Amino acid sequence: MDYIDPHIHMVSRTTDDYETLARMGCIAMSEPAFWAGFDRGSVESFRDYFRQLTEFEPKRAAQFGIQHYTWLCINAKEAENVSLSREVIAMIPEFLSASNVLGIGEIGLNKNTKNESTIFLEHVDLAVRYGQQILIHTPHLEDKYQGTKMIVDMLVHDTRVDRSRVLVDHVEEHTIQEVLDQGFWAGMTLYPVTKCTPARAADMIERFGPERLMANSAGDWGPSKPTAIPDLIMELKRRGHSRQLIRKIVCENPCEFFSQSKNFKAPSALS
Amino acid sequence: MSTDPKPAARRADKILAEEFFLARSKILDLAATLDRLERGQGSVDELQQRLLLQQGMEILLDDQSDKARRVQLLMSRPYDPDWRKNYGLH
Ligand SMILES: [Zn+2]
């Protein structure tokens, strides 16, 4: 089945992975800017990283017939460095006209600190001023519940934010309800150990229904599996769910959400 | 606006038959972890992580539903609605 991975970090993946994803049905993907596995030292590092995301990765993906989109920001881990963060935020507009940029992301919180919150708010302001969509990273493990509530609080507080243009990622059983109730889109991240398994993601689809809900693999530097969405498709099929329901989660929802960005072109397989 | 309903629920006896061996192996993993802790040097009985495991297992055994969400909340730092004020943010 054709699918879209709305959150996958291909800079940490080999070209062989692109080929495998294409063979498994991946037709489009979006790659939010994130941590590089180490803290970067200067704004120029980020400039090169944004060139990689807007110039190099789309070409690598295109070799396998996959559309590659991206989101720009300085991630929450590095946002603890406020002065560097502000330099990066000031530089982002240079890249907003690149043809594969969908918006600002993945912004969010990591350890839910004051500095992270300050930089989160400045990213939201940037997105609003430039009419950009937003992709959100919520913290992991014991920080997720608190951090997700703080993020929702900040977004709801800013009346300029159009919630239908915001995707809140890494939701789990204790955060999904509030995110959906507040009118945001929600993404479940399928991860071998610390996040959500395909079976638990299928449970959330059964409990909350398919509206404004999608799934992603993250596929990052940690122990992650870039082919996790096909695993979810198999789990949903095994449970007897309709092709229509599965397609809504893995194809139509990402497509509908991304279509709010002028740079997104629906893959021809979907039109 | 789509009108997709929530997917229909499957039969519980079918779910049990399908998932029994997986659940059995997870209980065994947990049992073996507890045995391993007991064989280890020193005691962890008073450590916060051990208490969290205990409380988590109690949620599994109680007669209430929504267990996954309740285990998640148990393992979470609390949210303070006044956090902005504490951080001096407006
Ligand atoms: Zn990510």
mmCIF file with all atom_site columns, C-alpha atoms in Angstrom, chain A residues 27-214:
data_model
loop_
_atom_site.group_PDB
_atom_site.id
_atom_site.type_symbol
_atom_site.label_atom_id
_atom_site.label_alt_id
_atom_site.label_comp_id
_atom_site.label_asym_id
_atom_site.label_entity_id
_atom_site.label_seq_id
_atom_site.pdbx_PDB_ins_code
_atom_site.Cartn_x
_atom_site.Cartn_y
_atom_site.Cartn_z
_atom_site.occupancy
_atom_site.B_iso_or_equiv
_atom_site.pdbx_formal_charge
_atom_site.auth_seq_id
_atom_site.auth_comp_id
_atom_site.auth_asym_id
_atom_site.auth_atom_id
_atom_site.pdbx_PDB_model_num
ATOM 1   C CA . ILE A 1 27  ? 5.711   7.846  -1.920 1.00 0.00 ? 27  ILE A CA 1
ATOM 2   C CA . ALA A 1 28  ? 6.383   11.001 0.122  1.00 0.00 ? 28  ALA A CA 1
ATOM 3   C CA . MET A 1 29  ? 7.982   11.998 3.407  1.00 0.00 ? 29  MET A CA 1
ATOM 4   C CA . SER A 1 30  ? 8.557   15.073 5.535  1.00 0.00 ? 30  SER A CA 1
ATOM 5   C CA . GLU A 1 31  ? 11.723  15.618 7.505  1.00 0.00 ? 31  GLU A CA 1
ATOM 6   C CA . PRO A 1 32  ? 11.631  18.071 10.418 1.00 0.00 ? 32  PRO A CA 1
ATOM 7   C CA . ALA A 1 33  ? 14.881  19.712 11.487 1.00 0.00 ? 33  ALA A CA 1
ATOM 8   C CA . PHE A 1 34  ? 16.167  18.144 14.703 1.00 0.00 ? 34  PHE A CA 1
ATOM 9   C CA . TRP A 1 35  ? 19.165  17.313 16.826 1.00 0.00 ? 35  TRP A CA 1
ATOM 10  C CA . ALA A 1 36  ? 22.251  15.978 15.026 1.00 0.00 ? 36  ALA A CA 1
ATOM 11  C CA . GLY A 1 37  ? 23.275  13.579 17.796 1.00 0.00 ? 37  GLY A CA 1
ATOM 12  C CA . PHE A 1 38  ? 25.556  16.308 19.175 1.00 0.00 ? 38  PHE A CA 1
ATOM 13  C CA . ASP A 1 39  ? 25.148  20.032 19.905 1.00 0.00 ? 39  ASP A CA 1
ATOM 14  C CA . ARG A 1 40  ? 26.193  22.248 17.014 1.00 0.00 ? 40  ARG A CA 1
ATOM 15  C CA . GLY A 1 41  ? 28.545  25.121 17.676 1.00 0.00 ? 41  GLY A CA 1
ATOM 16  C CA . SER A 1 42  ? 27.417  27.940 15.413 1.00 0.00 ? 42  SER A CA 1
ATOM 17  C CA . VAL A 1 43  ? 24.681  29.311 13.186 1.00 0.00 ? 43  VAL A CA 1
ATOM 18  C CA . GLU A 1 44  ? 26.754  28.347 10.138 1.00 0.00 ? 44  GLU A CA 1
ATOM 19  C CA . SER A 1 45  ? 26.342  24.679 11.099 1.00 0.00 ? 45  SER A CA 1
ATOM 20  C CA . PHE A 1 46  ? 22.600  25.165 10.883 1.00 0.00 ? 46  PHE A CA 1
ATOM 21  C CA . ARG A 1 47  ? 22.878  26.972 7.566  1.00 0.00 ? 47  ARG A CA 1
ATOM 22  C CA . ASP A 1 48  ? 24.668  23.941 6.111  1.00 0.00 ? 48  ASP A CA 1
ATOM 23  C CA . TYR A 1 49  ? 22.112  21.612 7.711  1.00 0.00 ? 49  TYR A CA 1
ATOM 24  C CA . PHE A 1 50  ? 19.234  23.578 6.152  1.00 0.00 ? 50  PHE A CA 1
ATOM 25  C CA . ARG A 1 51  ? 20.986  23.335 2.762  1.00 0.00 ? 51  ARG A CA 1
ATOM 26  C CA . GLN A 1 52  ? 21.217  19.585 3.274  1.00 0.00 ? 52  GLN A CA 1
ATOM 27  C CA . LEU A 1 53  ? 17.465  19.469 4.046  1.00 0.00 ? 53  LEU A CA 1
ATOM 28  C CA . THR A 1 54  ? 16.403  21.715 1.164  1.00 0.00 ? 54  THR A CA 1
ATOM 29  C CA . GLU A 1 55  ? 18.906  20.743 -1.554 1.00 0.00 ? 55  GLU A CA 1
ATOM 30  C CA . PHE A 1 56  ? 20.568  17.384 -0.965 1.00 0.00 ? 56  PHE A CA 1
ATOM 31  C CA . GLU A 1 57  ? 17.892  15.166 0.626  1.00 0.00 ? 57  GLU A CA 1
ATOM 32  C CA . PRO A 1 58  ? 15.157  15.968 -1.952 1.00 0.00 ? 58  PRO A CA 1
ATOM 33  C CA . LYS A 1 59  ? 17.559  14.851 -4.707 1.00 0.00 ? 59  LYS A CA 1
ATOM 34  C CA . ARG A 1 60  ? 18.499  11.664 -2.849 1.00 0.00 ? 60  ARG A CA 1
ATOM 35  C CA . ALA A 1 61  ? 14.795  10.851 -2.316 1.00 0.00 ? 61  ALA A CA 1
ATOM 36  C CA . ALA A 1 62  ? 13.896  11.635 -5.934 1.00 0.00 ? 62  ALA A CA 1
ATOM 37  C CA . GLN A 1 63  ? 16.241  8.886  -7.140 1.00 0.00 ? 63  GLN A CA 1
ATOM 38  C CA . PHE A 1 64  ? 13.699  6.462  -5.680 1.00 0.00 ? 64  PHE A CA 1
ATOM 39  C CA . GLY A 1 65  ? 10.569  8.320  -6.740 1.00 0.00 ? 65  GLY A CA 1
ATOM 40  C CA . ILE A 1 66  ? 9.929   9.665  -3.223 1.00 0.00 ? 66  ILE A CA 1
ATOM 41  C CA . GLN A 1 67  ? 8.857   13.286 -2.647 1.00 0.00 ? 67  GLN A CA 1
ATOM 42  C CA . HIS A 1 68  ? 10.901  14.850 0.162  1.00 0.00 ? 68  HIS A CA 1
ATOM 43  C CA . TYR A 1 69  ? 9.570   17.798 2.214  1.00 0.00 ? 69  TYR A CA 1
ATOM 44  C CA . THR A 1 70  ? 11.101  19.503 5.222  1.00 0.00 ? 70  THR A CA 1
ATOM 45  C CA . TRP A 1 71  ? 10.524  21.791 8.242  1.00 0.00 ? 71  TRP A CA 1
ATOM 46  C CA . LEU A 1 72  ? 13.061  24.216 9.700  1.00 0.00 ? 72  LEU A CA 1
ATOM 47  C CA . CYS A 1 73  ? 13.958  25.248 13.254 1.00 0.00 ? 73  CYS A CA 1
ATOM 48  C CA . ILE A 1 74  ? 16.487  24.800 16.027 1.00 0.00 ? 74  ILE A CA 1
ATOM 49  C CA . ASN A 1 75  ? 15.294  21.786 18.031 1.00 0.00 ? 75  ASN A CA 1
ATOM 50  C CA . ALA A 1 76  ? 14.371  21.835 21.713 1.00 0.00 ? 76  ALA A CA 1
ATOM 51  C CA . LYS A 1 77  ? 17.560  20.126 22.906 1.00 0.00 ? 77  LYS A CA 1
ATOM 52  C CA . GLU A 1 78  ? 19.742  22.887 21.442 1.00 0.00 ? 78  GLU A CA 1
ATOM 53  C CA . ALA A 1 79  ? 17.221  25.622 22.334 1.00 0.00 ? 79  ALA A CA 1
ATOM 54  C CA . GLU A 1 80  ? 18.749  25.658 25.805 1.00 0.00 ? 80  GLU A CA 1
ATOM 55  C CA . ASN A 1 81  ? 21.361  27.902 24.129 1.00 0.00 ? 81  ASN A CA 1
ATOM 56  C CA . VAL A 1 82  ? 19.174  31.001 23.731 1.00 0.00 ? 82  VAL A CA 1
ATOM 57  C CA . SER A 1 83  ? 21.633  33.232 21.877 1.00 0.00 ? 83  SER A CA 1
ATOM 58  C CA . LEU A 1 84  ? 22.446  30.553 19.267 1.00 0.00 ? 84  LEU A CA 1
ATOM 59  C CA . SER A 1 85  ? 18.723  29.821 18.929 1.00 0.00 ? 85  SER A CA 1
ATOM 60  C CA . ARG A 1 86  ? 17.981  33.458 18.162 1.00 0.00 ? 86  ARG A CA 1
ATOM 61  C CA . GLU A 1 87  ? 20.683  33.549 15.494 1.00 0.00 ? 87  GLU A CA 1
ATOM 62  C CA . VAL A 1 88  ? 19.163  30.438 13.878 1.00 0.00 ? 88  VAL A CA 1
ATOM 63  C CA . ILE A 1 89  ? 15.610  31.840 14.044 1.00 0.00 ? 89  ILE A CA 1
ATOM 64  C CA . ALA A 1 90  ? 16.822  35.048 12.376 1.00 0.00 ? 90  ALA A CA 1
ATOM 65  C CA . MET A 1 91  ? 18.407  32.991 9.564  1.00 0.00 ? 91  MET A CA 1
ATOM 66  C CA . ILE A 1 92  ? 15.432  30.665 8.860  1.00 0.00 ? 92  ILE A CA 1
ATOM 67  C CA . PRO A 1 93  ? 13.531  33.111 6.565  1.00 0.00 ? 93  PRO A CA 1
ATOM 68  C CA . GLU A 1 94  ? 16.388  32.786 4.018  1.00 0.00 ? 94  GLU A CA 1
ATOM 69  C CA . PHE A 1 95  ? 15.207  29.207 3.455  1.00 0.00 ? 95  PHE A CA 1
ATOM 70  C CA . LEU A 1 96  ? 11.420  29.583 3.632  1.00 0.00 ? 96  LEU A CA 1
ATOM 71  C CA . SER A 1 97  ? 11.108  30.028 -0.119 1.00 0.00 ? 97  SER A CA 1
ATOM 72  C CA . ALA A 1 98  ? 12.886  26.726 -0.862 1.00 0.00 ? 98  ALA A CA 1
ATOM 73  C CA . SER A 1 99  ? 10.481  24.526 -2.815 1.00 0.00 ? 99  SER A CA 1
ATOM 74  C CA . ASN A 1 100 ? 10.258  21.639 -0.300 1.00 0.00 ? 100 ASN A CA 1
ATOM 75  C CA . VAL A 1 101 ? 9.727   23.635 2.932  1.00 0.00 ? 101 VAL A CA 1
ATOM 76  C CA . LEU A 1 102 ? 6.348   22.998 4.600  1.00 0.00 ? 102 LEU A CA 1
ATOM 77  C CA . GLY A 1 103 ? 6.823   25.113 7.710  1.00 0.00 ? 103 GLY A CA 1
ATOM 78  C CA . ILE A 1 104 ? 8.529   25.497 11.093 1.00 0.00 ? 104 ILE A CA 1
ATOM 79  C CA . GLY A 1 105 ? 9.440   22.324 13.021 1.00 0.00 ? 105 GLY A CA 1
ATOM 80  C CA . GLU A 1 106 ? 9.987   20.212 14.893 1.00 0.00 ? 106 GLU A CA 1
ATOM 81  C CA . ILE A 1 107 ? 9.775   22.800 17.644 1.00 0.00 ? 107 ILE A CA 1
ATOM 82  C CA . GLY A 1 108 ? 8.783   21.856 21.170 1.00 0.00 ? 108 GLY A CA 1
ATOM 83  C CA . LEU A 1 109 ? 10.170  21.026 24.558 1.00 0.00 ? 109 LEU A CA 1
ATOM 84  C CA . ASN A 1 110 ? 12.713  18.476 25.758 1.00 0.00 ? 110 ASN A CA 1
ATOM 85  C CA . LYS A 1 111 ? 13.184  18.896 29.520 1.00 0.00 ? 111 LYS A CA 1
ATOM 86  C CA . ASN A 1 112 ? 10.423  21.549 29.778 1.00 0.00 ? 112 ASN A CA 1
ATOM 87  C CA . THR A 1 113 ? 12.769  24.359 30.848 1.00 0.00 ? 113 THR A CA 1
ATOM 88  C CA . LYS A 1 114 ? 12.284  28.110 30.777 1.00 0.00 ? 114 LYS A CA 1
ATOM 89  C CA . ASN A 1 115 ? 14.796  28.566 27.932 1.00 0.00 ? 115 ASN A CA 1
ATOM 90  C CA . GLU A 1 116 ? 13.118  25.887 25.834 1.00 0.00 ? 116 GLU A CA 1
ATOM 91  C CA . SER A 1 117 ? 9.749   27.584 26.399 1.00 0.00 ? 117 SER A CA 1
ATOM 92  C CA . THR A 1 118 ? 11.131  31.003 25.463 1.00 0.00 ? 118 THR A CA 1
ATOM 93  C CA . ILE A 1 119 ? 12.554  29.698 22.193 1.00 0.00 ? 119 ILE A CA 1
ATOM 94  C CA . PHE A 1 120 ? 9.380   27.735 21.477 1.00 0.00 ? 120 PHE A CA 1
ATOM 95  C CA . LEU A 1 121 ? 7.345   30.950 21.708 1.00 0.00 ? 121 LEU A CA 1
ATOM 96  C CA . GLU A 1 122 ? 9.793   32.769 19.417 1.00 0.00 ? 122 GLU A CA 1
ATOM 97  C CA . HIS A 1 123 ? 9.470   29.983 16.814 1.00 0.00 ? 123 HIS A CA 1
ATOM 98  C CA . VAL A 1 124 ? 5.665   30.179 16.997 1.00 0.00 ? 124 VAL A CA 1
ATOM 99  C CA . ASP A 1 125 ? 5.896   33.920 16.445 1.00 0.00 ? 125 ASP A CA 1
ATOM 100 C CA . LEU A 1 126 ? 8.150   33.338 13.423 1.00 0.00 ? 126 LEU A CA 1
ATOM 101 C CA . ALA A 1 127 ? 5.675   30.824 11.976 1.00 0.00 ? 127 ALA A CA 1
ATOM 102 C CA . VAL A 1 128 ? 2.743   33.189 12.449 1.00 0.00 ? 128 VAL A CA 1
ATOM 103 C CA . ARG A 1 129 ? 4.567   36.165 10.930 1.00 0.00 ? 129 ARG A CA 1
ATOM 104 C CA . TYR A 1 130 ? 5.517   34.153 7.839  1.00 0.00 ? 130 TYR A CA 1
ATOM 105 C CA . GLY A 1 131 ? 2.208   32.262 7.518  1.00 0.00 ? 131 GLY A CA 1
ATOM 106 C CA . GLN A 1 132 ? 3.917   28.894 8.074  1.00 0.00 ? 132 GLN A CA 1
ATOM 107 C CA . GLN A 1 133 ? 2.481   25.612 9.325  1.00 0.00 ? 133 GLN A CA 1
ATOM 108 C CA . ILE A 1 134 ? 3.968   24.190 12.543 1.00 0.00 ? 134 ILE A CA 1
ATOM 109 C CA . LEU A 1 135 ? 5.201   20.684 13.431 1.00 0.00 ? 135 LEU A CA 1
ATOM 110 C CA . ILE A 1 136 ? 5.640   20.023 17.152 1.00 0.00 ? 136 ILE A CA 1
ATOM 111 C CA . HIS A 1 137 ? 7.960   17.670 19.044 1.00 0.00 ? 137 HIS A CA 1
ATOM 112 C CA . THR A 1 138 ? 6.625   16.630 22.453 1.00 0.00 ? 138 THR A CA 1
ATOM 113 C CA . PRO A 1 139 ? 9.095   15.379 25.085 1.00 0.00 ? 139 PRO A CA 1
ATOM 114 C CA . HIS A 1 140 ? 9.635   11.726 25.904 1.00 0.00 ? 140 HIS A CA 1
ATOM 115 C CA . LEU A 1 141 ? 9.007   9.454  28.860 1.00 0.00 ? 141 LEU A CA 1
ATOM 116 C CA . GLU A 1 142 ? 8.307   11.161 32.203 1.00 0.00 ? 142 GLU A CA 1
ATOM 117 C CA . ASP A 1 143 ? 8.498   14.644 30.621 1.00 0.00 ? 143 ASP A CA 1
ATOM 118 C CA . LYS A 1 144 ? 5.857   14.025 27.934 1.00 0.00 ? 144 LYS A CA 1
ATOM 119 C CA . TYR A 1 145 ? 2.675   14.702 29.892 1.00 0.00 ? 145 TYR A CA 1
ATOM 120 C CA . GLN A 1 146 ? 3.915   17.926 31.499 1.00 0.00 ? 146 GLN A CA 1
ATOM 121 C CA . GLY A 1 147 ? 5.612   19.142 28.310 1.00 0.00 ? 147 GLY A CA 1
ATOM 122 C CA . THR A 1 148 ? 2.623   18.440 26.066 1.00 0.00 ? 148 THR A CA 1
ATOM 123 C CA . LYS A 1 149 ? 0.335   20.356 28.442 1.00 0.00 ? 149 LYS A CA 1
ATOM 124 C CA . MET A 1 150 ? 2.793   23.294 28.447 1.00 0.00 ? 150 MET A CA 1
ATOM 125 C CA . ILE A 1 151 ? 2.970   23.277 24.632 1.00 0.00 ? 151 ILE A CA 1
ATOM 126 C CA . VAL A 1 152 ? -0.817  23.175 24.252 1.00 0.00 ? 152 VAL A CA 1
ATOM 127 C CA . ASP A 1 153 ? -1.089  25.965 26.813 1.00 0.00 ? 153 ASP A CA 1
ATOM 128 C CA . MET A 1 154 ? 1.339   28.174 24.847 1.00 0.00 ? 154 MET A CA 1
ATOM 129 C CA . LEU A 1 155 ? -0.368  27.492 21.501 1.00 0.00 ? 155 LEU A CA 1
ATOM 130 C CA . VAL A 1 156 ? -3.888  28.080 22.799 1.00 0.00 ? 156 VAL A CA 1
ATOM 131 C CA . HIS A 1 157 ? -2.752  31.269 24.498 1.00 0.00 ? 157 HIS A CA 1
ATOM 132 C CA . ASP A 1 158 ? -1.610  32.725 21.144 1.00 0.00 ? 158 ASP A CA 1
ATOM 133 C CA . THR A 1 159 ? -4.870  33.559 19.387 1.00 0.00 ? 159 THR A CA 1
ATOM 134 C CA . ARG A 1 160 ? -3.052  34.078 16.070 1.00 0.00 ? 160 ARG A CA 1
ATOM 135 C CA . VAL A 1 161 ? -2.320  30.343 15.813 1.00 0.00 ? 161 VAL A CA 1
ATOM 136 C CA . ASP A 1 162 ? -4.585  28.385 13.439 1.00 0.00 ? 162 ASP A CA 1
ATOM 137 C CA . ARG A 1 163 ? -4.794  25.002 15.196 1.00 0.00 ? 163 ARG A CA 1
ATOM 138 C CA . SER A 1 164 ? -5.749  23.158 12.017 1.00 0.00 ? 164 SER A CA 1
ATOM 139 C CA . ARG A 1 165 ? -2.279  24.037 10.674 1.00 0.00 ? 165 ARG A CA 1
ATOM 140 C CA . VAL A 1 166 ? -0.403  22.545 13.648 1.00 0.00 ? 166 VAL A CA 1
ATOM 141 C CA . LEU A 1 167 ? 0.693   18.900 13.960 1.00 0.00 ? 167 LEU A CA 1
ATOM 142 C CA . VAL A 1 168 ? 1.582   17.720 17.482 1.00 0.00 ? 168 VAL A CA 1
ATOM 143 C CA . ASP A 1 169 ? 3.815   14.653 17.235 1.00 0.00 ? 169 ASP A CA 1
ATOM 144 C CA . HIS A 1 170 ? 4.774   11.784 19.532 1.00 0.00 ? 170 HIS A CA 1
ATOM 145 C CA . VAL A 1 171 ? 1.332   11.627 21.188 1.00 0.00 ? 171 VAL A CA 1
ATOM 146 C CA . GLU A 1 172 ? 0.670   8.617  23.411 1.00 0.00 ? 172 GLU A CA 1
ATOM 147 C CA . GLU A 1 173 ? -2.248  7.288  25.454 1.00 0.00 ? 173 GLU A CA 1
ATOM 148 C CA . HIS A 1 174 ? -2.075  10.092 28.046 1.00 0.00 ? 174 HIS A CA 1
ATOM 149 C CA . THR A 1 175 ? -1.666  13.042 25.650 1.00 0.00 ? 175 THR A CA 1
ATOM 150 C CA . ILE A 1 176 ? -3.664  12.221 22.500 1.00 0.00 ? 176 ILE A CA 1
ATOM 151 C CA . GLN A 1 177 ? -7.095  13.206 23.820 1.00 0.00 ? 177 GLN A CA 1
ATOM 152 C CA . GLU A 1 178 ? -6.189  16.767 24.772 1.00 0.00 ? 178 GLU A CA 1
ATOM 153 C CA . VAL A 1 179 ? -4.316  17.391 21.503 1.00 0.00 ? 179 VAL A CA 1
ATOM 154 C CA . LEU A 1 180 ? -7.295  16.266 19.404 1.00 0.00 ? 180 LEU A CA 1
ATOM 155 C CA . ASP A 1 181 ? -9.886  17.968 21.629 1.00 0.00 ? 181 ASP A CA 1
ATOM 156 C CA . GLN A 1 182 ? -8.071  21.288 21.209 1.00 0.00 ? 182 GLN A CA 1
ATOM 157 C CA . GLY A 1 183 ? -8.335  21.033 17.432 1.00 0.00 ? 183 GLY A CA 1
ATOM 158 C CA . PHE A 1 184 ? -4.723  20.139 16.552 1.00 0.00 ? 184 PHE A CA 1
ATOM 159 C CA . TRP A 1 185 ? -3.581  17.284 14.331 1.00 0.00 ? 185 TRP A CA 1
ATOM 160 C CA . ALA A 1 186 ? -1.854  14.448 16.187 1.00 0.00 ? 186 ALA A CA 1
ATOM 161 C CA . GLY A 1 187 ? 0.995   12.143 15.153 1.00 0.00 ? 187 GLY A CA 1
ATOM 162 C CA . MET A 1 188 ? 1.867   8.829  16.767 1.00 0.00 ? 188 MET A CA 1
ATOM 163 C CA . THR A 1 189 ? 5.556   7.942  16.565 1.00 0.00 ? 189 THR A CA 1
ATOM 164 C CA . LEU A 1 190 ? 6.266   4.234  16.186 1.00 0.00 ? 190 LEU A CA 1
ATOM 165 C CA . TYR A 1 191 ? 9.455   3.442  18.039 1.00 0.00 ? 191 TYR A CA 1
ATOM 166 C CA . PRO A 1 192 ? 10.839  0.130  19.244 1.00 0.00 ? 192 PRO A CA 1
ATOM 167 C CA . VAL A 1 193 ? 11.272  0.951  22.939 1.00 0.00 ? 193 VAL A CA 1
ATOM 168 C CA . THR A 1 194 ? 10.591  4.434  24.280 1.00 0.00 ? 194 THR A CA 1
ATOM 169 C CA . LYS A 1 195 ? 7.559   5.620  22.318 1.00 0.00 ? 195 LYS A CA 1
ATOM 170 C CA . CYS A 1 196 ? 4.661   3.702  20.805 1.00 0.00 ? 196 CYS A CA 1
ATOM 171 C CA . THR A 1 197 ? 4.405   0.240  19.229 1.00 0.00 ? 197 THR A CA 1
ATOM 172 C CA . PRO A 1 198 ? 2.310   -0.467 16.111 1.00 0.00 ? 198 PRO A CA 1
ATOM 173 C CA . ALA A 1 199 ? -0.163  -2.386 18.302 1.00 0.00 ? 199 ALA A CA 1
ATOM 174 C CA . ARG A 1 200 ? -0.664  0.550  20.703 1.00 0.00 ? 200 ARG A CA 1
ATOM 175 C CA . ALA A 1 201 ? -0.983  2.944  17.760 1.00 0.00 ? 201 ALA A CA 1
ATOM 176 C CA . ALA A 1 202 ? -3.693  0.674  16.327 1.00 0.00 ? 202 ALA A CA 1
ATOM 177 C CA . ASP A 1 203 ? -5.415  0.767  19.736 1.00 0.00 ? 203 ASP A CA 1
ATOM 178 C CA . MET A 1 204 ? -5.443  4.591  19.684 1.00 0.00 ? 204 MET A CA 1
ATOM 179 C CA . ILE A 1 205 ? -6.903  4.580  16.158 1.00 0.00 ? 205 ILE A CA 1
ATOM 180 C CA . GLU A 1 206 ? -9.637  2.237  17.387 1.00 0.00 ? 206 GLU A CA 1
ATOM 181 C CA . ARG A 1 207 ? -10.351 4.400  20.442 1.00 0.00 ? 207 ARG A CA 1
ATOM 182 C CA . PHE A 1 208 ? -10.154 7.883  18.966 1.00 0.00 ? 208 PHE A CA 1
ATOM 183 C CA . GLY A 1 209 ? -11.048 7.278  15.318 1.00 0.00 ? 209 GLY A CA 1
ATOM 184 C CA . PRO A 1 210 ? -9.030  8.363  12.288 1.00 0.00 ? 210 PRO A CA 1
ATOM 185 C CA . GLU A 1 211 ? -9.844  12.090 12.191 1.00 0.00 ? 211 GLU A CA 1
ATOM 186 C CA . ARG A 1 212 ? -6.744  14.361 12.304 1.00 0.00 ? 212 ARG A CA 1
ATOM 187 C CA . LEU A 1 213 ? -4.578  11.394 13.282 1.00 0.00 ? 213 LEU A CA 1
ATOM 188 C CA . MET A 1 214 ? -1.462  10.070 11.536 1.00 0.00 ? 214 MET A CA 1
#
